[in-house]
Amino acid sequence: MTSEDVLEVFREAGALLEGHFILSSGRRSPVFLQKALVFSRPELSARLCGALAEKVRETFGKIDVVAGPAVGGIIPGYELARQLGCRSIFAERVDGQLTFRRGFSIAQGERVLIAEDIVTTGLSFRETVEALAKHPGEVVGGSCVIDRSNGKADVGCQLVSLAQVDFPDYDPEELPPELASVPAIKPGSRGLA
């Protein structure tokens, strides 16, 4: 699957939006990928995560556990684990820190892959790497459906993405006039109680 093929799946789901958006990082962009619309459709999730699973196998080999941050990594992490034939777990925020709860565990020697839906700055990814450092097992790398940073984000490990894109994003204090003239909305999940 090419990057354009992946974006076509987002268009098919009505998930490639244009306007003025506040990203989870706080940065602003004229483009938002409403991945919830894609991951609400099992056939689209299976198509994307199946293609991503192929890239993961080629790059990292056998995976024992797929771990992702809530909320964005739950559905793609589960579907990726299903495609790879392994377990899926997720980390949740407790007092502001990502933590593995609900009886999730990682055994010594297990090969762990981090899964995320979309990477922009890599913050949630790095926080997942930190949460996994408290557990045995080996983080072999990470994966995402779309790397919005076009390979520039520091995610704390090797990253395999199904698509890399370079949509513009801006510091809120340095918006171009055409974006500043449009009301901003925050459709993402970071910061939800």
PDB file of C-alpha atoms in Angstrom:
ATOM      1  CA  MET A   1       0.000   0.000   0.000  1.00  0.00           C
ATOM      2  CA  THR A   2       1.301   3.430  -0.912  1.00  0.00           C
ATOM      3  CA  SER A   3       0.806   6.597   1.125  1.00  0.00           C
ATOM      4  CA  GLU A   4      -1.774   7.722  -1.435  1.00  0.00           C
ATOM      5  CA  ASP A   5      -3.638   4.389  -1.052  1.00  0.00           C
ATOM      6  CA  VAL A   6      -3.818   4.984   2.710  1.00  0.00           C
ATOM      7  CA  LEU A   7      -5.095   8.538   2.249  1.00  0.00           C
ATOM      8  CA  GLU A   8      -7.704   7.181  -0.173  1.00  0.00           C
ATOM      9  CA  VAL A   9      -8.992   4.889   2.610  1.00  0.00           C
ATOM     10  CA  PHE A  10      -9.312   7.981   4.837  1.00  0.00           C
ATOM     11  CA  ARG A  11     -11.166   9.827   2.054  1.00  0.00           C
ATOM     12  CA  GLU A  12     -13.466   6.813   1.576  1.00  0.00           C
ATOM     13  CA  ALA A  13     -14.372   6.991   5.286  1.00  0.00           C
ATOM     14  CA  GLY A  14     -14.868  10.779   5.192  1.00  0.00           C
ATOM     15  CA  ALA A  15     -11.920  11.065   7.562  1.00  0.00           C
ATOM     16  CA  LEU A  16      -9.610  13.460   5.691  1.00  0.00           C
ATOM     17  CA  LEU A  17     -10.893  16.823   6.890  1.00  0.00           C
ATOM     18  CA  GLU A  18      -9.984  20.372   5.899  1.00  0.00           C
ATOM     19  CA  GLY A  19     -10.416  23.489   8.043  1.00  0.00           C
ATOM     20  CA  HIS A  20      -8.538  24.798  11.120  1.00  0.00           C
ATOM     21  CA  PHE A  21      -7.709  22.103  13.639  1.00  0.00           C
ATOM     22  CA  ILE A  22      -5.972  22.032  17.003  1.00  0.00           C
ATOM     23  CA  LEU A  23      -3.849  18.887  16.972  1.00  0.00           C
ATOM     24  CA  SER A  24      -3.214  16.828  20.125  1.00  0.00           C
ATOM     25  CA  SER A  25       0.241  18.422  20.254  1.00  0.00           C
ATOM     26  CA  GLY A  26      -1.360  21.873  20.454  1.00  0.00           C
ATOM     27  CA  ARG A  27      -0.076  22.769  16.999  1.00  0.00           C
ATOM     28  CA  ARG A  28      -2.539  23.925  14.327  1.00  0.00           C
ATOM     29  CA  SER A  29      -3.179  22.464  10.882  1.00  0.00           C
ATOM     30  CA  PRO A  30      -5.508  22.925   7.910  1.00  0.00           C
ATOM     31  CA  VAL A  31      -5.751  19.104   7.644  1.00  0.00           C
ATOM     32  CA  PHE A  32      -7.060  16.633  10.225  1.00  0.00           C
ATOM     33  CA  LEU A  33      -7.186  12.866   9.954  1.00  0.00           C
ATOM     34  CA  GLN A  34     -10.290  11.742  11.893  1.00  0.00           C
ATOM     35  CA  LYS A  35      -9.074   8.185  12.314  1.00  0.00           C
ATOM     36  CA  ALA A  36     -12.065   7.242  14.481  1.00  0.00           C
ATOM     37  CA  LEU A  37     -14.144   7.243  11.290  1.00  0.00           C
ATOM     38  CA  VAL A  38     -11.706   4.790   9.684  1.00  0.00           C
ATOM     39  CA  PHE A  39     -11.367   2.535  12.731  1.00  0.00           C
ATOM     40  CA  SER A  40     -15.144   2.421  13.206  1.00  0.00           C
ATOM     41  CA  ARG A  41     -15.233   0.329  10.025  1.00  0.00           C
ATOM     42  CA  PRO A  42     -13.730  -3.132  10.588  1.00  0.00           C
ATOM     43  CA  GLU A  43     -13.115  -3.768   6.875  1.00  0.00           C
ATOM     44  CA  LEU A  44     -11.017  -0.594   6.579  1.00  0.00           C
ATOM     45  CA  SER A  45      -9.148  -1.344   9.826  1.00  0.00           C
ATOM     46  CA  ALA A  46      -8.373  -4.861   8.572  1.00  0.00           C
ATOM     47  CA  ARG A  47      -7.158  -3.556   5.197  1.00  0.00           C
ATOM     48  CA  LEU A  48      -4.828  -0.954   6.719  1.00  0.00           C
ATOM     49  CA  CYS A  49      -3.538  -3.105   9.584  1.00  0.00           C
ATOM     50  CA  GLY A  50      -3.068  -6.109   7.279  1.00  0.00           C
ATOM     51  CA  ALA A  51      -0.749  -4.058   5.071  1.00  0.00           C
ATOM     52  CA  LEU A  52       1.010  -2.669   8.158  1.00  0.00           C
ATOM     53  CA  ALA A  53       1.438  -6.205   9.584  1.00  0.00           C
ATOM     54  CA  GLU A  54       3.314  -7.219   6.425  1.00  0.00           C
ATOM     55  CA  LYS A  55       5.752  -4.320   6.872  1.00  0.00           C
ATOM     56  CA  VAL A  56       6.146  -5.127  10.580  1.00  0.00           C
ATOM     57  CA  ARG A  57       6.978  -8.806   9.852  1.00  0.00           C
ATOM     58  CA  GLU A  58       9.540  -7.791   7.217  1.00  0.00           C
ATOM     59  CA  THR A  59      11.196  -5.265   9.526  1.00  0.00           C
ATOM     60  CA  PHE A  60      10.985  -6.815  13.014  1.00  0.00           C
ATOM     61  CA  GLY A  61      10.180 -10.507  12.578  1.00  0.00           C
ATOM     62  CA  LYS A  62       8.088 -12.302  15.182  1.00  0.00           C
ATOM     63  CA  ILE A  63       6.114 -10.162  17.631  1.00  0.00           C
ATOM     64  CA  ASP A  64       4.703 -11.498  20.928  1.00  0.00           C
ATOM     65  CA  VAL A  65       2.833  -8.423  22.195  1.00  0.00           C
ATOM     66  CA  VAL A  66       1.486  -5.290  20.539  1.00  0.00           C
ATOM     67  CA  ALA A  67       1.224  -2.381  22.993  1.00  0.00           C
ATOM     68  CA  GLY A  68      -0.352   0.976  22.284  1.00  0.00           C
ATOM     69  CA  PRO A  69      -1.400   4.117  24.103  1.00  0.00           C
ATOM     70  CA  ALA A  70      -5.093   4.735  24.812  1.00  0.00           C
ATOM     71  CA  VAL A  71      -7.052   6.017  22.995  1.00  0.00           C
ATOM     72  CA  GLY A  72      -5.376   6.106  19.592  1.00  0.00           C
ATOM     73  CA  GLY A  73      -3.459   2.852  19.820  1.00  0.00           C
ATOM     74  CA  ILE A  74      -6.274   0.599  21.067  1.00  0.00           C
ATOM     75  CA  ILE A  75      -8.081  -0.333  17.844  1.00  0.00           C
ATOM     76  CA  PRO A  76      -5.095  -0.384  15.462  1.00  0.00           C
ATOM     77  CA  GLY A  77      -3.082  -2.206  18.145  1.00  0.00           C
ATOM     78  CA  TYR A  78      -5.774  -4.860  18.517  1.00  0.00           C
ATOM     79  CA  GLU A  79      -6.211  -5.339  14.762  1.00  0.00           C
ATOM     80  CA  LEU A  80      -2.460  -5.399  14.185  1.00  0.00           C
ATOM     81  CA  ALA A  81      -2.068  -8.023  16.938  1.00  0.00           C
ATOM     82  CA  ARG A  82      -4.858 -10.077  15.363  1.00  0.00           C
ATOM     83  CA  GLN A  83      -3.086  -9.937  12.001  1.00  0.00           C
ATOM     84  CA  LEU A  84       0.262 -10.841  13.629  1.00  0.00           C
ATOM     85  CA  GLY A  85      -1.236 -13.642  15.752  1.00  0.00           C
ATOM     86  CA  CYS A  86      -0.211 -12.214  19.137  1.00  0.00           C
ATOM     87  CA  ARG A  87      -1.614 -10.407  22.196  1.00  0.00           C
ATOM     88  CA  SER A  88      -2.673  -6.779  22.339  1.00  0.00           C
ATOM     89  CA  ILE A  89      -2.429  -4.534  25.400  1.00  0.00           C
ATOM     90  CA  PHE A  90      -2.764  -0.810  25.954  1.00  0.00           C
ATOM     91  CA  ALA A  91      -1.547   1.851  28.371  1.00  0.00           C
ATOM     92  CA  GLU A  92      -3.878   4.404  30.003  1.00  0.00           C
ATOM     93  CA  ARG A  93      -3.235   7.724  31.702  1.00  0.00           C
ATOM     94  CA  VAL A  94      -3.158   7.561  35.481  1.00  0.00           C
ATOM     95  CA  ASP A  95      -2.303  10.873  37.141  1.00  0.00           C
ATOM     96  CA  GLY A  96      -0.993  12.098  33.789  1.00  0.00           C
ATOM     97  CA  GLN A  97       1.337   9.129  33.168  1.00  0.00           C
ATOM     98  CA  LEU A  98       0.802   6.240  30.752  1.00  0.00           C
ATOM     99  CA  THR A  99       0.494   3.017  32.752  1.00  0.00           C
ATOM    100  CA  PHE A 100      -0.356  -0.584  31.902  1.00  0.00           C
ATOM    101  CA  ARG A 101      -3.304  -1.651  34.085  1.00  0.00           C
ATOM    102  CA  ARG A 102      -6.126  -4.202  33.877  1.00  0.00           C
ATOM    103  CA  GLY A 103      -3.797  -7.116  34.587  1.00  0.00           C
ATOM    104  CA  PHE A 104      -1.748  -6.556  31.427  1.00  0.00           C
ATOM    105  CA  SER A 105       1.735  -8.015  31.725  1.00  0.00           C
ATOM    106  CA  ILE A 106       4.796  -8.646  29.593  1.00  0.00           C
ATOM    107  CA  ALA A 107       7.020 -11.639  30.239  1.00  0.00           C
ATOM    108  CA  GLN A 108      10.801 -11.666  30.154  1.00  0.00           C
ATOM    109  CA  GLY A 109      11.983 -12.194  26.593  1.00  0.00           C
ATOM    110  CA  GLU A 110       8.716 -11.237  24.897  1.00  0.00           C
ATOM    111  CA  ARG A 111       9.172  -9.112  21.781  1.00  0.00           C
ATOM    112  CA  VAL A 112       6.994  -5.995  22.031  1.00  0.00           C
ATOM    113  CA  LEU A 113       5.839  -3.774  19.189  1.00  0.00           C
ATOM    114  CA  ILE A 114       4.319  -0.368  19.922  1.00  0.00           C
ATOM    115  CA  ALA A 115       1.290   0.495  17.789  1.00  0.00           C
ATOM    116  CA  GLU A 116      -0.236   3.904  17.255  1.00  0.00           C
ATOM    117  CA  ASP A 117      -2.754   5.269  14.800  1.00  0.00           C
ATOM    118  CA  ILE A 118      -1.098   8.535  13.734  1.00  0.00           C
ATOM    119  CA  VAL A 119       2.244  10.024  14.776  1.00  0.00           C
ATOM    120  CA  THR A 120       2.616  13.804  14.695  1.00  0.00           C
ATOM    121  CA  THR A 121       5.205  14.853  17.306  1.00  0.00           C
ATOM    122  CA  GLY A 122       5.832  11.377  18.775  1.00  0.00           C
ATOM    123  CA  LEU A 123       4.892  12.371  22.343  1.00  0.00           C
ATOM    124  CA  SER A 124       2.424   9.517  23.017  1.00  0.00           C
ATOM    125  CA  PHE A 125       4.864   7.114  21.425  1.00  0.00           C
ATOM    126  CA  ARG A 126       7.759   8.212  23.655  1.00  0.00           C
ATOM    127  CA  GLU A 127       5.470   8.003  26.699  1.00  0.00           C
ATOM    128  CA  THR A 128       4.592   4.421  25.705  1.00  0.00           C
ATOM    129  CA  VAL A 129       8.300   3.575  25.386  1.00  0.00           C
ATOM    130  CA  GLU A 130       8.802   4.949  28.928  1.00  0.00           C
ATOM    131  CA  ALA A 131       5.853   2.946  30.295  1.00  0.00           C
ATOM    132  CA  LEU A 132       7.205  -0.233  28.691  1.00  0.00           C
ATOM    133  CA  ALA A 133      10.660   0.345  30.218  1.00  0.00           C
ATOM    134  CA  LYS A 134       9.104  -0.565  33.594  1.00  0.00           C
ATOM    135  CA  HIS A 135       8.328  -4.086  32.326  1.00  0.00           C
ATOM    136  CA  PRO A 136      10.424  -7.039  31.200  1.00  0.00           C
ATOM    137  CA  GLY A 137      10.431  -7.832  27.522  1.00  0.00           C
ATOM    138  CA  GLU A 138      12.126  -6.165  24.588  1.00  0.00           C
ATOM    139  CA  VAL A 139      10.681  -3.242  22.648  1.00  0.00           C
ATOM    140  CA  VAL A 140      11.727  -4.156  19.110  1.00  0.00           C
ATOM    141  CA  GLY A 141      10.216  -1.076  17.495  1.00  0.00           C
ATOM    142  CA  GLY A 142       7.064   0.781  16.693  1.00  0.00           C
ATOM    143  CA  SER A 143       4.415   1.059  14.039  1.00  0.00           C
ATOM    144  CA  CYS A 144       1.759   3.507  12.946  1.00  0.00           C
ATOM    145  CA  VAL A 145      -0.764   3.759  10.174  1.00  0.00           C
ATOM    146  CA  ILE A 146       0.239   7.326   9.254  1.00  0.00           C
ATOM    147  CA  ASP A 147       3.404   9.208  10.167  1.00  0.00           C
ATOM    148  CA  ARG A 148       2.279  12.828   9.896  1.00  0.00           C
ATOM    149  CA  SER A 149       5.822  13.993  10.657  1.00  0.00           C
ATOM    150  CA  ASN A 150       7.123  12.447   7.413  1.00  0.00           C
ATOM    151  CA  GLY A 151       9.842  10.620   9.376  1.00  0.00           C
ATOM    152  CA  LYS A 152      10.939  13.615  11.481  1.00  0.00           C
ATOM    153  CA  ALA A 153       9.297  12.803  14.843  1.00  0.00           C
ATOM    154  CA  ASP A 154      11.433  11.317  17.617  1.00  0.00           C
ATOM    155  CA  VAL A 155       9.400   8.317  18.798  1.00  0.00           C
ATOM    156  CA  GLY A 156      12.112   6.720  20.947  1.00  0.00           C
ATOM    157  CA  CYS A 157      12.553   3.617  18.764  1.00  0.00           C
ATOM    158  CA  GLN A 158      12.614   2.496  15.136  1.00  0.00           C
ATOM    159  CA  LEU A 159       9.288   3.314  13.465  1.00  0.00           C
ATOM    160  CA  VAL A 160       7.546   1.528  10.590  1.00  0.00           C
ATOM    161  CA  SER A 161       4.639   3.420   9.049  1.00  0.00           C
ATOM    162  CA  LEU A 162       2.160   2.491   6.383  1.00  0.00           C
ATOM    163  CA  ALA A 163       2.129   6.071   5.077  1.00  0.00           C
ATOM    164  CA  GLN A 164       4.256   9.152   5.541  1.00  0.00           C
ATOM    165  CA  VAL A 165       2.696  12.538   4.873  1.00  0.00           C
ATOM    166  CA  ASP A 166       3.821  16.112   5.269  1.00  0.00           C
ATOM    167  CA  PHE A 167       0.701  18.131   6.037  1.00  0.00           C
ATOM    168  CA  PRO A 168       1.552  21.620   7.271  1.00  0.00           C
ATOM    169  CA  ASP A 169       1.236  22.397  10.961  1.00  0.00           C
ATOM    170  CA  TYR A 170       1.957  25.602  12.836  1.00  0.00           C
ATOM    171  CA  ASP A 171       2.676  27.029  16.233  1.00  0.00           C
ATOM    172  CA  PRO A 172      -0.582  28.714  17.368  1.00  0.00           C
ATOM    173  CA  GLU A 173       1.274  32.047  17.633  1.00  0.00           C
ATOM    174  CA  GLU A 174       2.566  31.817  14.040  1.00  0.00           C
ATOM    175  CA  LEU A 175      -0.526  31.010  11.981  1.00  0.00           C
ATOM    176  CA  PRO A 176      -0.711  32.060   8.348  1.00  0.00           C
ATOM    177  CA  PRO A 177      -3.523  34.615   7.814  1.00  0.00           C
ATOM    178  CA  GLU A 178      -5.711  32.200   5.818  1.00  0.00           C
ATOM    179  CA  LEU A 179      -5.717  29.717   8.721  1.00  0.00           C
ATOM    180  CA  ALA A 180      -6.066  32.384  11.429  1.00  0.00           C
ATOM    181  CA  SER A 181      -9.266  33.616   9.756  1.00  0.00           C
ATOM    182  CA  VAL A 182     -10.988  30.220  10.238  1.00  0.00           C
ATOM    183  CA  PRO A 183     -12.357  29.202  13.697  1.00  0.00           C
ATOM    184  CA  ALA A 184     -10.281  26.404  15.242  1.00  0.00           C
ATOM    185  CA  ILE A 185     -11.742  23.095  16.471  1.00  0.00           C
ATOM    186  CA  LYS A 186     -10.119  20.323  18.509  1.00  0.00           C
ATOM    187  CA  PRO A 187     -11.442  16.958  17.306  1.00  0.00           C
ATOM    188  CA  GLY A 188      -8.740  14.762  18.919  1.00  0.00           C
ATOM    189  CA  SER A 189      -8.733  12.803  22.170  1.00  0.00           C
ATOM    190  CA  ARG A 190      -5.675  13.948  24.141  1.00  0.00           C
ATOM    191  CA  GLY A 191      -6.689  15.823  27.240  1.00  0.00           C
ATOM    192  CA  LEU A 192     -10.081  14.166  27.615  1.00  0.00           C
ATOM    193  CA  ALA A 193     -10.980  13.374  31.217  1.00  0.00           C
TER     194      ALA A 193
END
